[in-house]
Tab-separated table of C-alpha atoms and ligand atoms in Angstrom:
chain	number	residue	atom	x	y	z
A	1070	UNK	CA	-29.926	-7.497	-4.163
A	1071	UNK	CA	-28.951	-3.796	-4.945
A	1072	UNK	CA	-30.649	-2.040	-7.452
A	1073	UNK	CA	-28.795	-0.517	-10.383
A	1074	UNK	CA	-30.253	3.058	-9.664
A	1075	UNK	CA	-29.007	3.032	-5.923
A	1076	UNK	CA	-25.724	1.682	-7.169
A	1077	UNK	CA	-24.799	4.885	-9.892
A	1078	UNK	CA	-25.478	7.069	-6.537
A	1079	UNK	CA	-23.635	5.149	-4.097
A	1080	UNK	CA	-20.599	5.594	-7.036
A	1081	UNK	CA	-21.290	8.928	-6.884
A	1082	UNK	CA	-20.964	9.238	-3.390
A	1083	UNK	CA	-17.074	7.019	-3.248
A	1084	UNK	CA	-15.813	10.315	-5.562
A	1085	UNK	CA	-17.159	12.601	-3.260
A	1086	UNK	CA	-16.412	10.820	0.212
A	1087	UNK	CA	-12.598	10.066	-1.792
A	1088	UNK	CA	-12.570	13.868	-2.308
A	1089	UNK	CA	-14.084	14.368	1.431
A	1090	UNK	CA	-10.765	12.155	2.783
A	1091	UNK	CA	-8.480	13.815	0.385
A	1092	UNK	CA	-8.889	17.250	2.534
A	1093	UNK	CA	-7.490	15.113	5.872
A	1094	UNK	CA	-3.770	15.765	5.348
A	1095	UNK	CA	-0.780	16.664	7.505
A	1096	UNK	CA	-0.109	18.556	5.093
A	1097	UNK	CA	-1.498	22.211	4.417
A	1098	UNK	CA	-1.919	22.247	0.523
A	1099	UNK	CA	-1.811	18.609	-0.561
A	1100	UNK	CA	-2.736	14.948	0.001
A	1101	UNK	CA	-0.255	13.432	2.565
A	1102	UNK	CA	-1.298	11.349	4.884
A	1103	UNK	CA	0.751	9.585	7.209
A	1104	UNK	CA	0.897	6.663	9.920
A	1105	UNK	CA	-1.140	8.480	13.169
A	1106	UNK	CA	-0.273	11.881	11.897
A	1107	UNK	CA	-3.200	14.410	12.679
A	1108	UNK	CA	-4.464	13.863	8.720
A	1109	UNK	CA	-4.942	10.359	9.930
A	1110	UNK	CA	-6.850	11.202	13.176
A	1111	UNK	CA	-9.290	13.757	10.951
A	1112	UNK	CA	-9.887	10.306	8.593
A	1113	UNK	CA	-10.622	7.986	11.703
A	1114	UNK	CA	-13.266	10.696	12.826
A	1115	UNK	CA	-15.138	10.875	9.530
A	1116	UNK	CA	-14.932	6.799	8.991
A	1117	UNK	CA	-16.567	6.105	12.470
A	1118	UNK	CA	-19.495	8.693	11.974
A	1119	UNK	CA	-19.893	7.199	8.320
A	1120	UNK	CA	-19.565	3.540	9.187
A	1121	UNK	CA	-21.872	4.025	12.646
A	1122	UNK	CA	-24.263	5.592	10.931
A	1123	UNK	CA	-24.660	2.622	8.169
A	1124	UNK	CA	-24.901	0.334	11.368
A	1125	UNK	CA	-21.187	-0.708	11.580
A	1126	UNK	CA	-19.229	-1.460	14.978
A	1127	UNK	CA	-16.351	0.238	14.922
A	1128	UNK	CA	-12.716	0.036	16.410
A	1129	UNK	CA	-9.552	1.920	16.162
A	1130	UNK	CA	-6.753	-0.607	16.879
A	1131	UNK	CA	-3.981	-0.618	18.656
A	1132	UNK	CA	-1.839	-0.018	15.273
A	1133	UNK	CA	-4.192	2.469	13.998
A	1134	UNK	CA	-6.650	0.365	11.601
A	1135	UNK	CA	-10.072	1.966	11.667
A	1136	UNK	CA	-12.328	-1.535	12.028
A	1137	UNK	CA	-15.952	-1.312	10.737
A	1138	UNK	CA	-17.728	-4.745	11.516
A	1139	UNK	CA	-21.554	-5.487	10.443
A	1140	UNK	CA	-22.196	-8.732	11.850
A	1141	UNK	CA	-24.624	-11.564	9.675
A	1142	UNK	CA	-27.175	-13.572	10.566
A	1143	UNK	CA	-25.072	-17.084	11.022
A	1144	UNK	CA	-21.744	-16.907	13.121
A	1145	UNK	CA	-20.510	-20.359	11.626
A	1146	UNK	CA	-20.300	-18.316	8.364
A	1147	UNK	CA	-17.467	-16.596	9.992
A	1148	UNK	CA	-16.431	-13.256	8.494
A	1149	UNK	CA	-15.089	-11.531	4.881
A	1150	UNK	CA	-12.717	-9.091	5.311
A	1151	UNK	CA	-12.639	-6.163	2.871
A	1152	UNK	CA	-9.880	-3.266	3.122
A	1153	UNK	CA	-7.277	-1.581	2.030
A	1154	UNK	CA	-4.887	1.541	3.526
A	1155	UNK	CA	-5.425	4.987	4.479
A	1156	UNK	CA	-2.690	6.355	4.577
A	1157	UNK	CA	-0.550	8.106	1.319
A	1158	UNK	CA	2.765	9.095	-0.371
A	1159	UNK	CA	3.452	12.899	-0.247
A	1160	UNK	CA	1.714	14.949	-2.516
A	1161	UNK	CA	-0.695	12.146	-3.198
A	1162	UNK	CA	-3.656	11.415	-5.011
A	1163	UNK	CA	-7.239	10.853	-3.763
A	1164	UNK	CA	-7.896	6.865	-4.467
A	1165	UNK	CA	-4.808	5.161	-3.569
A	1166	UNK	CA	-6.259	2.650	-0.434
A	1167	UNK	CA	-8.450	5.157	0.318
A	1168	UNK	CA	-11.083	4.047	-2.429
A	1169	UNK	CA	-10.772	0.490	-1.347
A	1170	UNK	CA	-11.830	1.381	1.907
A	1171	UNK	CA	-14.747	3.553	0.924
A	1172	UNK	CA	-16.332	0.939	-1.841
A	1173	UNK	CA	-16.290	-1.479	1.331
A	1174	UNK	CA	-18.348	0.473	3.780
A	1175	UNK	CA	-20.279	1.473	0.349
A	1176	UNK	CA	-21.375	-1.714	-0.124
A	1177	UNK	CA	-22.087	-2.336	3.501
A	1178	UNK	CA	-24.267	0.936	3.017
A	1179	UNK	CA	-26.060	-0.792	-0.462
A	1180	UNK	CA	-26.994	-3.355	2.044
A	1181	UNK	CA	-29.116	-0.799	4.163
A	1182	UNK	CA	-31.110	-3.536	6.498
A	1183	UNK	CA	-30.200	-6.580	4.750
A	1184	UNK	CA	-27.918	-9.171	6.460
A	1185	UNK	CA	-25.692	-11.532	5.132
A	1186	UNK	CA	-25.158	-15.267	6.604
A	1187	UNK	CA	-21.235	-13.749	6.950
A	1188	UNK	CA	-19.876	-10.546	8.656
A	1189	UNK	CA	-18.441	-8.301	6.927
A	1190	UNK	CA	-15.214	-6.497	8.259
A	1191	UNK	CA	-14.138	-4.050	6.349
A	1192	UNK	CA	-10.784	-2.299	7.008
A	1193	UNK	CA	-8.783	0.899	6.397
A	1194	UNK	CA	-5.470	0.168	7.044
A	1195	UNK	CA	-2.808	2.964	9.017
A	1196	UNK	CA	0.041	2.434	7.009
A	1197	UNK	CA	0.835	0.438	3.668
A	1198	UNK	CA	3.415	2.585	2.204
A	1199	UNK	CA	5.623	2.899	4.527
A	1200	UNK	CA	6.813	6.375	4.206
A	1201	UNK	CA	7.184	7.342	7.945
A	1202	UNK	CA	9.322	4.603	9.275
A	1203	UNK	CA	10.778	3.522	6.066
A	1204	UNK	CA	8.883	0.074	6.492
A	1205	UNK	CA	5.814	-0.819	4.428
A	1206	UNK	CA	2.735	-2.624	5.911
A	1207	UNK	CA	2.799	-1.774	9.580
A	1208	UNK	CA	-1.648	-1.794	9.868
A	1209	UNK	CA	-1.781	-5.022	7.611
A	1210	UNK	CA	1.224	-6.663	9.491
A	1211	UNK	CA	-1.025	-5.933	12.828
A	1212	UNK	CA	-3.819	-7.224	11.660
A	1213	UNK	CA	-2.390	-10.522	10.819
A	1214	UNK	CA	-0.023	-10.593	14.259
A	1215	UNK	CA	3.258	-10.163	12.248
A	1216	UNK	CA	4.462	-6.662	13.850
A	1217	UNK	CA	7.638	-7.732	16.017
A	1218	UNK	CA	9.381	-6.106	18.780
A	1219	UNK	CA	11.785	-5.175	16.595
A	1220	UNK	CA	9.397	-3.484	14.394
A	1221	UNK	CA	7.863	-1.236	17.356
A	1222	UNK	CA	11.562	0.284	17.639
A	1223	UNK	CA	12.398	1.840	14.678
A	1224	UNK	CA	12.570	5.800	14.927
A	1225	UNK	CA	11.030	7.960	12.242
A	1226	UNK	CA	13.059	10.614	10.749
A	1227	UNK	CA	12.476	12.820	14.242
A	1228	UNK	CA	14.173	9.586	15.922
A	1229	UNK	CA	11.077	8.832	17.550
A	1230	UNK	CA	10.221	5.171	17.777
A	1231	UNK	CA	6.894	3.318	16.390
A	1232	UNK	CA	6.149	1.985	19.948
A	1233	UNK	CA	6.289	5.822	21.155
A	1234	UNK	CA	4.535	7.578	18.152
A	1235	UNK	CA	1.430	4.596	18.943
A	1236	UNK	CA	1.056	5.746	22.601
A	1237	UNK	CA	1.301	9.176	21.626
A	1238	UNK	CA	-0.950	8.742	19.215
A	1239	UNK	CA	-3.914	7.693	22.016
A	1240	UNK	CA	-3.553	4.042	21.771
A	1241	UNK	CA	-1.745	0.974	23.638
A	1242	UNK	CA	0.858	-0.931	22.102
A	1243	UNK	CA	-0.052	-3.899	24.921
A	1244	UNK	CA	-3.303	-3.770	22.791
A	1245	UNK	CA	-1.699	-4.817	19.581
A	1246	UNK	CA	-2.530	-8.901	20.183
A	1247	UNK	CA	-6.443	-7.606	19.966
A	1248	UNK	CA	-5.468	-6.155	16.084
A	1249	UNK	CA	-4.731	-9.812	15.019
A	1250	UNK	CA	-7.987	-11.046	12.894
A	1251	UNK	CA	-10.169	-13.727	14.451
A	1252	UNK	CA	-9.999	-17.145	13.440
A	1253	UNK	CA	-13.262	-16.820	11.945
A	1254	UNK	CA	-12.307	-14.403	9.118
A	1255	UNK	CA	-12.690	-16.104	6.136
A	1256	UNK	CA	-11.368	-14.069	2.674
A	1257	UNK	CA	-9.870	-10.727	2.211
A	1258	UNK	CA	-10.546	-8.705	-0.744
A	1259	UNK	CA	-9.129	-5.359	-1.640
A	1260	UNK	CA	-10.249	-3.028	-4.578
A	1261	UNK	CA	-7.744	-0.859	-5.617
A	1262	UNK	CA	-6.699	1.434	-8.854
A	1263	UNK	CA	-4.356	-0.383	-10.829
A	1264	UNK	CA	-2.074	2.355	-10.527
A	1265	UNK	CA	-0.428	1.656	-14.407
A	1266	UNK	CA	-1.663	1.556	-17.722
A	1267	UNK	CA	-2.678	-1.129	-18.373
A	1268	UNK	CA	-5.941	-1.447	-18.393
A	1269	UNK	CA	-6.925	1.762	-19.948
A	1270	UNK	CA	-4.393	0.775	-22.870
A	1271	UNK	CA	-7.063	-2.745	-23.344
A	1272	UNK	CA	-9.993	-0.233	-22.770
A	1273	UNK	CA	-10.928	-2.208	-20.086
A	1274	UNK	CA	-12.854	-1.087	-17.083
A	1275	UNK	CA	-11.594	-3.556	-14.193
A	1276	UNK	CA	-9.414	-6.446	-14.114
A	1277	UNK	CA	-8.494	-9.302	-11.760
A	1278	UNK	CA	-5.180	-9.060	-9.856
A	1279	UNK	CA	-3.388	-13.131	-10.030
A	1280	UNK	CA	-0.524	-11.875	-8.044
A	1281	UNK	CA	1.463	-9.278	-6.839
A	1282	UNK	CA	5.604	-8.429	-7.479
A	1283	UNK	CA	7.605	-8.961	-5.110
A	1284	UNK	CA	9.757	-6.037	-4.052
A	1285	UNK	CA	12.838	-4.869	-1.876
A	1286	UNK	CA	13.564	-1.865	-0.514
A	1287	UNK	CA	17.002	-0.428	0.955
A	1288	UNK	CA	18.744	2.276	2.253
A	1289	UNK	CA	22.214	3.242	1.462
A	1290	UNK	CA	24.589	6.273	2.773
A	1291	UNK	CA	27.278	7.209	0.563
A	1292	UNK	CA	29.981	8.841	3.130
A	1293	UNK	CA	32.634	10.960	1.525
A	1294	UNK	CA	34.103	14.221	2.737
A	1295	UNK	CA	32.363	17.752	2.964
A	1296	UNK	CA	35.050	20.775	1.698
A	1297	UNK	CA	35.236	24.403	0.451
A	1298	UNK	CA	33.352	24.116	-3.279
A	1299	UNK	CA	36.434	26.660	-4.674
A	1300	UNK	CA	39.358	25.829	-2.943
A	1301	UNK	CA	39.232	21.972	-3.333
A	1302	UNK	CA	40.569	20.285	-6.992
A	1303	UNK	CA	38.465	17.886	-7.986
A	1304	UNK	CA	41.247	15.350	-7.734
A	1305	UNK	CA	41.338	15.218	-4.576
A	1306	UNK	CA	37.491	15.267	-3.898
A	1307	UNK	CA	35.242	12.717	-1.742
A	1308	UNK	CA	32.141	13.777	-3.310
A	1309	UNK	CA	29.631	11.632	-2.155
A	1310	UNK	CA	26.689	12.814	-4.183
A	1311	UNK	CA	28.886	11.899	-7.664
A	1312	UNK	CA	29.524	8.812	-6.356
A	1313	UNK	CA	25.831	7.953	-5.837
A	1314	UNK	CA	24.884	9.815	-9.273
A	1315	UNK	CA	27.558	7.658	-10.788
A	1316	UNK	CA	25.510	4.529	-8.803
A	1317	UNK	CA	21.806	6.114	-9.799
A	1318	UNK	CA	23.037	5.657	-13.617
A	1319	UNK	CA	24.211	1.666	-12.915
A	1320	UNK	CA	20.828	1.333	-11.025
A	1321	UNK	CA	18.865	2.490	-14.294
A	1322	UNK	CA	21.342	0.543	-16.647
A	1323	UNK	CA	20.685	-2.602	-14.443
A	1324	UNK	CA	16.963	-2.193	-14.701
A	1325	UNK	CA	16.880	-1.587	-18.353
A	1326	UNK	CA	18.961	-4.929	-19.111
A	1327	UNK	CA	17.073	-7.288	-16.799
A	1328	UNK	CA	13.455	-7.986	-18.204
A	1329	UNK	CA	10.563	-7.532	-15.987
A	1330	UNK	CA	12.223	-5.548	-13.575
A	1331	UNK	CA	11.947	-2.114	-12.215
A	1332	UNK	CA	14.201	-0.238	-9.637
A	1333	UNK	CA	13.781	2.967	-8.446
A	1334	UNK	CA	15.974	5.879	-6.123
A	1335	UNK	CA	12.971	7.643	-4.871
A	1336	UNK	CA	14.353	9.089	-1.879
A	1337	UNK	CA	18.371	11.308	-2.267
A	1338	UNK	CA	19.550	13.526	0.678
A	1339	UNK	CA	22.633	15.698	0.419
A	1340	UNK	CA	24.650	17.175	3.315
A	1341	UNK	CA	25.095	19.253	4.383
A	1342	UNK	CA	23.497	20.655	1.426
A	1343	UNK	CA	24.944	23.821	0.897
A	1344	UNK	CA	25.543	25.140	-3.483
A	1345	UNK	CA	29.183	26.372	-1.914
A	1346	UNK	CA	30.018	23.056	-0.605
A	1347	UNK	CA	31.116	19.509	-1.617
A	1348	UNK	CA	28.620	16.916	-0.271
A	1349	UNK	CA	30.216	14.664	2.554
A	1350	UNK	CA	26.780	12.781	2.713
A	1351	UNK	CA	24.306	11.548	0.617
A	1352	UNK	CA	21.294	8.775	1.866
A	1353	UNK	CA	19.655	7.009	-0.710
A	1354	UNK	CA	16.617	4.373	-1.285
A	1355	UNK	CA	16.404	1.750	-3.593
A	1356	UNK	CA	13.367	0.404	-4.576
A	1357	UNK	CA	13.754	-3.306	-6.739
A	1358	UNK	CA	10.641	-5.180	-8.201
A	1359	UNK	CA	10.529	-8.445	-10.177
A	1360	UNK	CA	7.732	-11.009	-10.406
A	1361	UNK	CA	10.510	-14.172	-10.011
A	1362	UNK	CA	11.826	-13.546	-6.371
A	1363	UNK	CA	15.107	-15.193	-7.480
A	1364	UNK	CA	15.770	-12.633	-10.054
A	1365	UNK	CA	14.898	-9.499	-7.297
A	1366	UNK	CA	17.203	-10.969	-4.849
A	1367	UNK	CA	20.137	-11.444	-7.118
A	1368	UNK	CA	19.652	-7.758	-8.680
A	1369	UNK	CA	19.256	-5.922	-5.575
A	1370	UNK	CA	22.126	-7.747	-4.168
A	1371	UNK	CA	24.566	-6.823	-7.360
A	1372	UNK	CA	23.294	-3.260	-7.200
A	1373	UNK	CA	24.573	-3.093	-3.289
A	1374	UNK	CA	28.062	-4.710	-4.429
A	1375	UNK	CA	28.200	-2.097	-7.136
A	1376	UNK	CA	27.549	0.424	-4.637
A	1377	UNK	CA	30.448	-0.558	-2.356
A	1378	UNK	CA	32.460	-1.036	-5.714
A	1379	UNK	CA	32.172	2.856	-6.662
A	1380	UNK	CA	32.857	3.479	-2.962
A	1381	UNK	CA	36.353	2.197	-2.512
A	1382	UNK	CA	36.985	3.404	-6.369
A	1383	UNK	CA	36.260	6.959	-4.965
A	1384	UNK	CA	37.900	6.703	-1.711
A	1385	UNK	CA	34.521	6.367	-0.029
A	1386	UNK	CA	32.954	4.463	2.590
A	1387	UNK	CA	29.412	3.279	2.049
A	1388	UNK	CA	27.037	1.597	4.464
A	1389	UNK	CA	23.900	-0.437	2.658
A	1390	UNK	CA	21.406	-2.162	4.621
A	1391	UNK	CA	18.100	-3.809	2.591
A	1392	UNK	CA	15.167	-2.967	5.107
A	1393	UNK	CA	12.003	-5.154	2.980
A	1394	UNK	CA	12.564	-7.725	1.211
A	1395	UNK	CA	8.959	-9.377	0.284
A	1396	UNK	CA	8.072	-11.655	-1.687
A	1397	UNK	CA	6.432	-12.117	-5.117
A	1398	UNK	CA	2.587	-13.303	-3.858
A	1399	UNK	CA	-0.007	-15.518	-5.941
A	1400	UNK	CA	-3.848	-14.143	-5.002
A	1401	UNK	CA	-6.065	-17.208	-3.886
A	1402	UNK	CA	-7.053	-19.103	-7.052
A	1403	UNK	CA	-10.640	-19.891	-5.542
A	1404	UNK	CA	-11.650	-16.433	-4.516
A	1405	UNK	CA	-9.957	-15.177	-8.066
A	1406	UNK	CA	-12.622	-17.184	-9.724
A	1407	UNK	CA	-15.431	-16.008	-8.022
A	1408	UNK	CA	-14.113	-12.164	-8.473
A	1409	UNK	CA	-13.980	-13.033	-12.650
A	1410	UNK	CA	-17.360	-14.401	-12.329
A	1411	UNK	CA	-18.499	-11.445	-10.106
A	1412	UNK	CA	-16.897	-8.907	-13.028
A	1413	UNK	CA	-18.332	-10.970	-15.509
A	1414	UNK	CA	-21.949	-10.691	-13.932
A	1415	UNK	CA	-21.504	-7.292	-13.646
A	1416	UNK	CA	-21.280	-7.091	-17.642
A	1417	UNK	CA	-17.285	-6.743	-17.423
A	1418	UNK	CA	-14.516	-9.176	-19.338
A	1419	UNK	CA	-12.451	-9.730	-16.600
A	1420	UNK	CA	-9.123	-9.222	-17.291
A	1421	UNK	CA	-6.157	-11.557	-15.157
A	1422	UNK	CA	-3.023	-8.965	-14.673
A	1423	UNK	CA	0.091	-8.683	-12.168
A	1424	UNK	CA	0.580	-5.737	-9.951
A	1425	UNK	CA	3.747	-3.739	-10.383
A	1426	UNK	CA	2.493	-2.095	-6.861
A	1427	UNK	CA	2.668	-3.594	-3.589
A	1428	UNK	CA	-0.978	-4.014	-1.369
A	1429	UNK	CA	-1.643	-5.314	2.032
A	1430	UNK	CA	-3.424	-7.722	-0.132
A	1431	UNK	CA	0.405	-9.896	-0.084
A	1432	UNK	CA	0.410	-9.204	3.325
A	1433	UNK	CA	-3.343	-10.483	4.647
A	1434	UNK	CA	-2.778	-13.359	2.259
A	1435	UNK	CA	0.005	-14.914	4.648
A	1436	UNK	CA	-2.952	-15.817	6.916
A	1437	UNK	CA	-6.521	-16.074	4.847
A	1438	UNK	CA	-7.139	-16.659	1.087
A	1439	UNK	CA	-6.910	-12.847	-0.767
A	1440	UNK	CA	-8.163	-11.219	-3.867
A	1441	UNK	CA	-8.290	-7.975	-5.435
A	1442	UNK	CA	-9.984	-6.233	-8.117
A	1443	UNK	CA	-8.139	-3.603	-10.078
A	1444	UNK	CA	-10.119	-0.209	-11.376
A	1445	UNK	CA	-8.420	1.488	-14.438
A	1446	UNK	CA	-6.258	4.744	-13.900
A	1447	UNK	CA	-7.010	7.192	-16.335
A	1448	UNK	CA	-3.139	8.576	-17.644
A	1449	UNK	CA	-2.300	5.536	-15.840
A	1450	UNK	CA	-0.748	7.625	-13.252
A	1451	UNK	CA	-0.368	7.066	-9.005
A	1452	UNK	CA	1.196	8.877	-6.660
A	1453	UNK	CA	0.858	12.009	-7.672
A	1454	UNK	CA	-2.391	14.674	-7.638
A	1455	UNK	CA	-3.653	13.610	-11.014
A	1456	UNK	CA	-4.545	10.240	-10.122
A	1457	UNK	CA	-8.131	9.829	-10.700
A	1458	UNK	CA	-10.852	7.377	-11.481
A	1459	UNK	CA	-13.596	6.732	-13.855
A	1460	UNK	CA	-16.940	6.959	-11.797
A	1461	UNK	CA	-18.696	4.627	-14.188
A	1462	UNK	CA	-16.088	2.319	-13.347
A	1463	UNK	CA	-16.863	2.714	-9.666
A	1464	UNK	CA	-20.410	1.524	-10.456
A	1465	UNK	CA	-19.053	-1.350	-12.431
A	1466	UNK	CA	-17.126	-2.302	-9.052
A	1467	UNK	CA	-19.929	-2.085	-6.677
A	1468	UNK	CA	-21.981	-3.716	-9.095
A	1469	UNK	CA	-19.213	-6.649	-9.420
A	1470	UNK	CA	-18.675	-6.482	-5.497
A	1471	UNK	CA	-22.772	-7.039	-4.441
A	1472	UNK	CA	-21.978	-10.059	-7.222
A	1473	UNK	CA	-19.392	-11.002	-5.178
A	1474	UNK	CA	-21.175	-11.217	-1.758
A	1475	UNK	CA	-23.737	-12.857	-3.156
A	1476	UNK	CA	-21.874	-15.814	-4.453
A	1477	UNK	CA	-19.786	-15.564	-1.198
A	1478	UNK	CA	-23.124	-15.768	0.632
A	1479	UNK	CA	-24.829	-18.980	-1.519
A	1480	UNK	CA	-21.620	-20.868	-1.701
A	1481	UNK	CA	-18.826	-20.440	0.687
A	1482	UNK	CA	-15.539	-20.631	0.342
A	1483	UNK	CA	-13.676	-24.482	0.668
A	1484	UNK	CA	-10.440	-22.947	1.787
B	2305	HGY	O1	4.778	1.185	-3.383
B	2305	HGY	C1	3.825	0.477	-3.636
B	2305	HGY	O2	3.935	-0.470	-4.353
B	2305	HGY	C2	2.489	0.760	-3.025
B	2305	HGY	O3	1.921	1.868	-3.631
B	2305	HGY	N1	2.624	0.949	-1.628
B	2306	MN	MN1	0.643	3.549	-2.985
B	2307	MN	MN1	-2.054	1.470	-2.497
């Protein structure tokens, strides 16, 4: 279908069109890029030109989700979705979601005039990570007609709700019912860096995702009492940012004893944040991962108690509330095969693997059968500037994902 000479320059092109994205931030000197911020808006602009001018239709939805659709040659062959997100952590790297999104309208571009018997959709989701509202998955959860009322109304951290920041973003919440997928979408499949070590440690290019952790996430305010830094004893102190150090420790002991999980305080706020004075505040998240949902649950749940616990120890009040709580998600065995054959065809020993990191993959799977395909992260580092890929790998995926649509094409899917 493709050949191989085309395919090393379309790789070369994902680095540079990753790199071209990277520069869209709302941020002046690094890579952050969040739900319908201006970096966002910039990345919609250079997507439509890119995916119009490979002969895509293309839609910004009412949740933000740029939409680039190349139809095929048989509408009972209904449609393959390919996507990931757009948007990033602070001071991000250049692949996370991003290079998901640009190997799918790559190989839409290796197509050039060639039509499939299936369309292809292929996605870039407006927010996976969840780092303006405090709630993952808001494009994926559109797509698939999950985003509730309640949803729309939670503020941002400049108490502005969702519903709000979509309207002034342009577009019409009223709209959102036209984001759900049609009933003729057939797959989803989402490359992605694996974001760990893993597979450079096997010296192994790209590897097959089986299923994803499940995770929880939750916010907790540790409420003591501000005072004078000098005059107070600390006997008689409501410190609430020892109280949450003394809580940070129990979170890392917990994690430590309890195989197979990680938990994480990413986020700590201090007020009023002054070197001269006790804190009377202190907000933190808590981040808990396990592969057995049973095991998450029960850990993020003692970790909450123990919160309280050190609380009313230090004459404290805390308030906890768990804002995600999703589960552990098996990829679709069916389309998992075809994605080891596709590696395999492409001259690549598929390797099976779990993924420590979340992906609207576990969220597009509620409604049609998903897959993903992992590329190796050199340092096995993510979200941070350093993240990188291999571009020979890249080539390896494109060459694996034209694989893919063939088979896709000559034998559809049962599911
Ligand atoms: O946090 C995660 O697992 C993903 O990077 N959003
Ligand atoms: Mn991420
Ligand atoms: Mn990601």
């Amino acid at each position: 279908m493709l050949q191989l000479g085309i395919v090393s320059e379309l790789a070369r092109a994902v680095i540079e069109r990753c790199h071209a994205i990277a520069g869209f931030s709302d941020h002046p000197s690094n890579i952050t890029r969040l739900f319908l911020g201006e970096g966002m808006r910039a990345c919609h602009t250079y997507l439509t030109a890119w995916m119009n001018s490979v002969g895509m239709q293309v839609d910004i939805d009412a949740a933000g989700n740029v939409r680039g659709f190349c139809p095929g040659t048989d509408a009972s062959a209904g449609s393959i979705l390919i996507g990931s997100h757009l948007d990033s952590v602070p001071n991000a790297g250049a692949y996370d979601g991003v290079l998901g999104v640009v190997l799918g309208i790559s190989l839409v571009e290796g197509l050039a005039e060639r039509r499939l018997p299936f369309s292809i959709e292929v996605i870039g989701f407006s927010d996976e990570e969840g780092v303006r509202f405090g709630v993952p998955f808001i494009g994926s959860r559109a797509v698939i007609g999950d985003l509730d009322r309640e949803t729309l109304q939670i503020r941002d951290r400049t108490s502005m709700p969702l519903e709000r920041v979509i309207r002034d973003f342009g577009l019409d919440p009223a709209r959102l019912r036209d984001a759900v997928v049609s009933s003729s979408a057939r797959a989803y499949l989402e490359f992605h860096i694996e974001q760990g070590p893993v597979l450079e440690s096997i010296g192994v290019p790209l590897g097959v995702v089986e299923a994803i952790l499940g995770q929880s996430r939750a916010s907790l305010t540790f409420i003591g009492r501000a005072n004078h830094a000098g005059t107070t004893p600390m006997q008689l102190r409501q410190d609430a940012l020892c109280a949450a150090a003394e809580w940070i420790t129990h979170v890392e002991n917990a994690a430590n004893s309890t195989q197979g999980l990680v938990a994480t305080v990413g986020k700590l706020e201090a007020k009023p944040g002054a070197s001269n004075v006790v804190p009377g505040e202190v907000t933190a998240s808590l981040d808990v991962r396990h592969a057995v949902d049973s095991v998450r649950t029960r850990v993020i749940e003692e970790l909450l108690q123990a919160a309280h616990e050190i609380g009313r120890r230090r004459g404290l009040q805390v308030e906890s509330r768990v804002v995600v709580d999703q589960r552990a998600v098996s990829m679709d065995r069916e389309l998992t095969h075809i994605c080891e054959r596709a590696l395999e065809r492409a001259g690549v020993r598929p390797h099976r693997m779990t993924s420590g990191a979340g992906h609207d993959a576990m969220i597009v799977a509620r409604r049609l059968p998903a897959a993903m395909i992992f590329l190796r992260s050199p340092g096995g580092i993510s979200h941070h500037p350093d993240e990188t890929v291999h571009e020979e790998d890249i080539t390896l995926a494109l060459r694996a994902g034209i694989h893919l649509l063939e088979e896709l094409s000559t034998c559809p899917l049962h599911t």
